[in-house]
PDB file of C-alpha atoms (C1' of nucleotides) in Angstrom:
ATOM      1  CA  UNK F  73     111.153 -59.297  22.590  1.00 95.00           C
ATOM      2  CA  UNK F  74     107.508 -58.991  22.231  1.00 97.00           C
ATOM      3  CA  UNK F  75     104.964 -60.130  19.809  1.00 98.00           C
ATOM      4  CA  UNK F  76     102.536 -58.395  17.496  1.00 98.00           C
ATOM      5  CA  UNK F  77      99.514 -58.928  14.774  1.00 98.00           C
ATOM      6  CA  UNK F  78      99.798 -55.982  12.155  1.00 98.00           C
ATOM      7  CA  UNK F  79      96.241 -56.065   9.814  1.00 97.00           C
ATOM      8  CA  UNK F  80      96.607 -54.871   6.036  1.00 97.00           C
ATOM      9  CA  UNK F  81      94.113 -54.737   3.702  1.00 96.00           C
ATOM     10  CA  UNK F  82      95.907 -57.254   1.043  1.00 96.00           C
ATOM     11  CA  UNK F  83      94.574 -54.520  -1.685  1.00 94.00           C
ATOM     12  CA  UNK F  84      96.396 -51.700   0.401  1.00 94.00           C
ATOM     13  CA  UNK F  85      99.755 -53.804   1.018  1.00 96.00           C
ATOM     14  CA  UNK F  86      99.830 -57.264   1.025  1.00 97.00           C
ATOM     15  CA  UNK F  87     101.989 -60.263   2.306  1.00 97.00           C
ATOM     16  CA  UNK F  88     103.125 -61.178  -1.279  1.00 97.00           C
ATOM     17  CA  UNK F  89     104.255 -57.575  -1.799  1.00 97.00           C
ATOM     18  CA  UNK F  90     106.048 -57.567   0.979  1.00 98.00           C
ATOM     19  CA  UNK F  91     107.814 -60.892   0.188  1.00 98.00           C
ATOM     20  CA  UNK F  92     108.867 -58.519  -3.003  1.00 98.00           C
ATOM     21  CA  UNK F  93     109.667 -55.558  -1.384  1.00 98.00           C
ATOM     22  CA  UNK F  94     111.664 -57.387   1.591  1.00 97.00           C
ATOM     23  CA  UNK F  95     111.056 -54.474   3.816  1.00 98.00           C
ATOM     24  CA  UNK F  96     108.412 -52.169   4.385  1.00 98.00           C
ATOM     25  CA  UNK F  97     107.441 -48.282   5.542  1.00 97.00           C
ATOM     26  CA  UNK F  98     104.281 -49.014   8.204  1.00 97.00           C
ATOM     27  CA  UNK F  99     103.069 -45.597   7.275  1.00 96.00           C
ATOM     28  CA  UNK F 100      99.029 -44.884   7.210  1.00 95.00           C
ATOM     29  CA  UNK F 101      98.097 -45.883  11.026  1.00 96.00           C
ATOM     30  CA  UNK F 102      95.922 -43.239  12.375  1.00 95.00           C
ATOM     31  CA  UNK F 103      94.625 -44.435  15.880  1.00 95.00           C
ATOM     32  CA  UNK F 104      96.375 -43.246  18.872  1.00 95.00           C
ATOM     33  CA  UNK F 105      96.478 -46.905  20.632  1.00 95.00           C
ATOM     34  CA  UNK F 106      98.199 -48.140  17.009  1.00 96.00           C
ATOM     35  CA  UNK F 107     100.629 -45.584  17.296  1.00 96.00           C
ATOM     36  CA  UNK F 108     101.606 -45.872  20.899  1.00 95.00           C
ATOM     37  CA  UNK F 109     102.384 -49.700  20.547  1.00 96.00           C
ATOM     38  CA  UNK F 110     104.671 -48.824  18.062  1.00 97.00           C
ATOM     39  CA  UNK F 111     106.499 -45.767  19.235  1.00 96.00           C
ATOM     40  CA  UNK F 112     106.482 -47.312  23.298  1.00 96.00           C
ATOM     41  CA  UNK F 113     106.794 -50.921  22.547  1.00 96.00           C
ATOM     42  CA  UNK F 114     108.147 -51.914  19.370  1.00 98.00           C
ATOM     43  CA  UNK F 115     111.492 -53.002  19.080  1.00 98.00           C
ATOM     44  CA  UNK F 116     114.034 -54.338  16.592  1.00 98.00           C
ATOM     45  CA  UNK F 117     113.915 -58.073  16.198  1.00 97.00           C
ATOM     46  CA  UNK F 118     109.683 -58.324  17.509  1.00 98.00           C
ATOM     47  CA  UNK F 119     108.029 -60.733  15.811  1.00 98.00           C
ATOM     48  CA  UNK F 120     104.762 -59.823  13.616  1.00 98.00           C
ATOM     49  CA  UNK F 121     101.777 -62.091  12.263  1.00 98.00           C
ATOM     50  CA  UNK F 122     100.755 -60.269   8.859  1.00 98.00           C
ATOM     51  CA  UNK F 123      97.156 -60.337   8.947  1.00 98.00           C
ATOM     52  CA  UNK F 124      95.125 -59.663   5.755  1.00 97.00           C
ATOM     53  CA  UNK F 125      91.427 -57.923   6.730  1.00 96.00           C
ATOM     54  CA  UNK F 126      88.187 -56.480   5.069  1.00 95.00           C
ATOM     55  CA  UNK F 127      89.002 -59.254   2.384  1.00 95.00           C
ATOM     56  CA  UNK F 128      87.425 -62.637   1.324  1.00 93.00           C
ATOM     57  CA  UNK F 129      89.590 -64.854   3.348  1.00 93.00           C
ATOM     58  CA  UNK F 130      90.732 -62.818   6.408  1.00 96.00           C
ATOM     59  CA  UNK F 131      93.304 -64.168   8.310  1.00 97.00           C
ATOM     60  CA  UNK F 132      97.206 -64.796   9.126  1.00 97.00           C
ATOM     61  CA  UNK F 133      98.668 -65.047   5.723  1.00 97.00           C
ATOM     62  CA  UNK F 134     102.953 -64.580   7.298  1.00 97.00           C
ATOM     63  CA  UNK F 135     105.779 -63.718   9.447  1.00 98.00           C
ATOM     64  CA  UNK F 136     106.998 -60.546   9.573  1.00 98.00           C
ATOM     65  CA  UNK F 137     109.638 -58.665  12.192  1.00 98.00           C
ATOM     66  CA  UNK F 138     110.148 -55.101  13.157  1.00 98.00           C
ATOM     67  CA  UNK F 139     113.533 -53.821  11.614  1.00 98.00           C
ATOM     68  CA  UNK F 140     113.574 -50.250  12.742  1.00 98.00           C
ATOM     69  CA  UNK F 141     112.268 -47.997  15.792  1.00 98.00           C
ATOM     70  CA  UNK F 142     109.115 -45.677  15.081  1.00 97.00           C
ATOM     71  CA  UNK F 143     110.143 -42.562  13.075  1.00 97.00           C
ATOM     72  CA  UNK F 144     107.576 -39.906  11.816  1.00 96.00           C
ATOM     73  CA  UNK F 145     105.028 -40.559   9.375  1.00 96.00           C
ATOM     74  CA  UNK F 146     105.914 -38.833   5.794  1.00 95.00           C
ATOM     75  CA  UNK F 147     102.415 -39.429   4.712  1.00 95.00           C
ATOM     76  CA  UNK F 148     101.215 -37.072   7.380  1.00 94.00           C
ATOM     77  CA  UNK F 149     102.933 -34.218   5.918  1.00 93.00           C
ATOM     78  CA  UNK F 150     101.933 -34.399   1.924  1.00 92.00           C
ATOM     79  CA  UNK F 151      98.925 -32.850   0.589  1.00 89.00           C
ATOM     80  CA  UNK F 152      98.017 -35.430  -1.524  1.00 88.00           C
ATOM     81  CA  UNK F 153      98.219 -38.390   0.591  1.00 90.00           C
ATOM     82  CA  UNK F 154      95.113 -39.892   1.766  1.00 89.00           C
ATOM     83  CA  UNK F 155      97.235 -39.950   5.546  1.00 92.00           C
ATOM     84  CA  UNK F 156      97.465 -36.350   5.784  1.00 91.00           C
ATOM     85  CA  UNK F 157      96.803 -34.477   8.320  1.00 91.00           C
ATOM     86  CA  UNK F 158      96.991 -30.883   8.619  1.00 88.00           C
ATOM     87  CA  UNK F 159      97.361 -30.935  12.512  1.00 88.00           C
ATOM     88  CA  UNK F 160     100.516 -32.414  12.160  1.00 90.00           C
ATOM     89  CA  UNK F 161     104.068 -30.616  12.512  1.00 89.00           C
ATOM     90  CA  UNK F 162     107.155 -31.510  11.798  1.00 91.00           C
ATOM     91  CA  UNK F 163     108.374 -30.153  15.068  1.00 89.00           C
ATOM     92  CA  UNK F 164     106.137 -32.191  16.664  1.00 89.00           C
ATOM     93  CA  UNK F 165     104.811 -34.981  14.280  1.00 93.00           C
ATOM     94  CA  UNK F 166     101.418 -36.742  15.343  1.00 94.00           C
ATOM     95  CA  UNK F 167     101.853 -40.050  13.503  1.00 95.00           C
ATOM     96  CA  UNK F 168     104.835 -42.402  13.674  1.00 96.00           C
ATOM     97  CA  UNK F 169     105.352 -45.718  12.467  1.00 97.00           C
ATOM     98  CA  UNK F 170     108.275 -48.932  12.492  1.00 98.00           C
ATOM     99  CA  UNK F 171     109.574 -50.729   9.256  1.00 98.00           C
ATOM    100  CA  UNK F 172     108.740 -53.998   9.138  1.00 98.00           C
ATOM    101  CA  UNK F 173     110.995 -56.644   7.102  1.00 98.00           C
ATOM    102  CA  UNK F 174     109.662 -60.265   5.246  1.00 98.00           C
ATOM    103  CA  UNK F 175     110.355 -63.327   7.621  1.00 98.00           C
ATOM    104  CA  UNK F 176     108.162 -65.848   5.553  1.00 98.00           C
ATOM    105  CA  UNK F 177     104.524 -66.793   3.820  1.00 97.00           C
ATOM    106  CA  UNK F 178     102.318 -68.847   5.732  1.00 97.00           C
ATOM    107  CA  UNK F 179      99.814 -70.785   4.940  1.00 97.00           C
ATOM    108  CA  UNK F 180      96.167 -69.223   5.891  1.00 97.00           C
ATOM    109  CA  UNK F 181      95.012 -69.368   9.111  1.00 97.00           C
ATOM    110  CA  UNK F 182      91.628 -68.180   8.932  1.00 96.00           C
ATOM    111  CA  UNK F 183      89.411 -66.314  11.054  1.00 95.00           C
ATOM    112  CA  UNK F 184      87.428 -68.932  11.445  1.00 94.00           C
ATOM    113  CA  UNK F 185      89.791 -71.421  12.540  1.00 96.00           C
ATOM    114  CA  UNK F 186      91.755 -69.046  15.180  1.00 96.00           C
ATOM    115  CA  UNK F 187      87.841 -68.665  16.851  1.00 95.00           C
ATOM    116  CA  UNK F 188      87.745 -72.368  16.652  1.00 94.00           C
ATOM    117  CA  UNK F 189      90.453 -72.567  18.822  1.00 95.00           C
ATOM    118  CA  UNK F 190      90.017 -72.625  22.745  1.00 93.00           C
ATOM    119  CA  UNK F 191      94.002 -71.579  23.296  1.00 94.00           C
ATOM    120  CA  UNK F 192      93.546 -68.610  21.294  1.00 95.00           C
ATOM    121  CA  UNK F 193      90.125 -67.509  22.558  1.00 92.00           C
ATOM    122  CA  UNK F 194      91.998 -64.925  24.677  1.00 93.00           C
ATOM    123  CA  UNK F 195      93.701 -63.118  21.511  1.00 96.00           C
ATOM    124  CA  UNK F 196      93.537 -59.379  21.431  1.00 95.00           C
ATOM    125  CA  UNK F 197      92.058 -59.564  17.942  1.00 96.00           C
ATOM    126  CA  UNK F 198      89.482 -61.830  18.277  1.00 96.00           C
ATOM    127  CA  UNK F 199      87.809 -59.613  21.426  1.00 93.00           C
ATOM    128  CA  UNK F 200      84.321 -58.541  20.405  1.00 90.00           C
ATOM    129  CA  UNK F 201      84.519 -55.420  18.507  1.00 90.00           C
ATOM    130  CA  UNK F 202      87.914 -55.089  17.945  1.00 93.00           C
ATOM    131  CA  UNK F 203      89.213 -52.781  15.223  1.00 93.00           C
ATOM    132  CA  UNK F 204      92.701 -51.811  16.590  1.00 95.00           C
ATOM    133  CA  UNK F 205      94.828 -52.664  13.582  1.00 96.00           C
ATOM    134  CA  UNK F 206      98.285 -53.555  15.236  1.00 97.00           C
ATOM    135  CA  UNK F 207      97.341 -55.711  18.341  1.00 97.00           C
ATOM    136  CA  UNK F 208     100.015 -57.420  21.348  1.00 96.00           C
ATOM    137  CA  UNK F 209     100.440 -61.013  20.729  1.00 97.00           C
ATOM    138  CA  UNK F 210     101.287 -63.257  23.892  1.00 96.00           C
ATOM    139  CA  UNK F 211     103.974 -65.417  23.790  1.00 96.00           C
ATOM    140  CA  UNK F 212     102.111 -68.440  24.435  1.00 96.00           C
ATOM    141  CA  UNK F 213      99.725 -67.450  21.923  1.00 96.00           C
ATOM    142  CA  UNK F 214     103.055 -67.061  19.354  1.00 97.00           C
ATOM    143  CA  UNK F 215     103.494 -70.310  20.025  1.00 97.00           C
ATOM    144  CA  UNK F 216     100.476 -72.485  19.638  1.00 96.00           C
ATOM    145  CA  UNK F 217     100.196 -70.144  15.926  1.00 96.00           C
ATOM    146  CA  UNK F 218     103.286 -71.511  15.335  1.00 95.00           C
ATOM    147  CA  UNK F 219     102.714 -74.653  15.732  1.00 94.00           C
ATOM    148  CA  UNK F 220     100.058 -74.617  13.360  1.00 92.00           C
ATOM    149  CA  UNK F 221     101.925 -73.177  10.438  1.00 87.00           C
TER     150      UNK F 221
ATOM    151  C1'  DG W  97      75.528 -53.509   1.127  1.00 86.02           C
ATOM    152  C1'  DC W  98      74.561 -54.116   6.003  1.00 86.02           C
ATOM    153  C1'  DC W  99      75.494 -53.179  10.516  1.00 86.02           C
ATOM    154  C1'  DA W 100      77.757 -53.659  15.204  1.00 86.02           C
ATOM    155  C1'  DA W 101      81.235 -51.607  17.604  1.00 86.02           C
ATOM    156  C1'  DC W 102      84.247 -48.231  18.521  1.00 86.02           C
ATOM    157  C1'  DG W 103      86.992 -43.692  18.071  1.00 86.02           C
ATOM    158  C1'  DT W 104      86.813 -38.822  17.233  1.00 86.02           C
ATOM    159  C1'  DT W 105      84.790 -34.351  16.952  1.00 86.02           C
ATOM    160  C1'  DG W 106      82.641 -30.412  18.503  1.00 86.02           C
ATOM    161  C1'  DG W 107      78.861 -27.852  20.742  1.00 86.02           C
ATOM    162  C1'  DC W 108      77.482 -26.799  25.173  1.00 86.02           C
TER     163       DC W 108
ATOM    164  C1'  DG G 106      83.744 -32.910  31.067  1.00 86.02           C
ATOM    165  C1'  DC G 107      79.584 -34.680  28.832  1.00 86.02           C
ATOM    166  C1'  DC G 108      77.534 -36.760  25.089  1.00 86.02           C
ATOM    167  C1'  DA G 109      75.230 -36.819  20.506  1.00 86.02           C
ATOM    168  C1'  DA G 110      76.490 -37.089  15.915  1.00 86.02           C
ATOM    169  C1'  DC G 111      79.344 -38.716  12.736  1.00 86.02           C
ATOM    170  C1'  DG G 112      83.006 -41.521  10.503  1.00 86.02           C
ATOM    171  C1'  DT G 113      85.579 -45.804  10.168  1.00 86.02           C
ATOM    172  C1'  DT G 114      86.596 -50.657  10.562  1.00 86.02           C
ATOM    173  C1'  DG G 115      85.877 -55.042   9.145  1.00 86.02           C
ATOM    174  C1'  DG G 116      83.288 -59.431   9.189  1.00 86.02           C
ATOM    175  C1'  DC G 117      79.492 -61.283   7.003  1.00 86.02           C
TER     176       DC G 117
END
DNA sequence: GCCAACGTTGGC
DNA sequence: GCCAACGTTGGC
């Protein structure tokens, strides 16, 4: 089982919707690194840290876990979705994406206080520059988040 | 709104 | 294959 932080701009989709909607369509990613994590890596039963971005207090806000292998992307296909792409085929669909299902709310663990911390100074997000929006999570790293909840 | 950093596009 | 231009992300 691996680990995972998926971002989500809380206006786009956020962790209390979620909480409402129990499970959830990942549709809209549309970077080629995003995508292979999830089609390669992802399996049933990983754990995810829902991370709310581009929003006044960025940070962890929950728990979520993958519930179902990557599938294609309806977005991709309709016309009036901000997703679509017209490159895309159904025989051979560009964008992909897992379902991810509500574990639990967390308190906020800011941006701020994940840089303040020497343990976590390694995390994928955190690097310098980073704007992949689904990032690998280490299992130590799982841990010491954990704890902190 | 600014801007650093990065990914993608497209001409050559 | 190179690389400049452009677009996007996302914290501040």
């Amino acid at each position: 089982m691996r680990y995972w932080l998926m971002k989500s701009e809380p206006d786009a989709y956020s962790i209390d919707r979620l909480a409402k909607d129990k499970t959830a369509p990942w549709t809209g990613v549309r970077n080629y690194q995003a995508r292979n994590f999830m089609r390669d890596q992802m399996a049933k039963g990983d754990k995810v840290l829902f991370y709310h971005s581009s929003c006044e207090e960025p940070g962890i806000v929950g728990i979520a876990e993958v519930c179902k292998l990557a599938y294609p992307d309806e977005t991709q296909f309709d016309r009036k979705s901000d997703y679509y792409d017209e490159k895309s085929t159904r025989d051979n669909p560009r964008w992909l994406h897992v379902d991810v299902k509500f574990v639990k709310k967390t308190r906020l663990i800011g941006l701020a206080e994940l840089r303040g911390n020497k343990a976590l100074a390694n995390m994928r997000v955190l690097a310098r520059g980073n704007r992949l929006s689904i990032t690998p999570v280490d299992p130590a790293e799982w841990e010491i988040i954990n704890k902190l909840l």
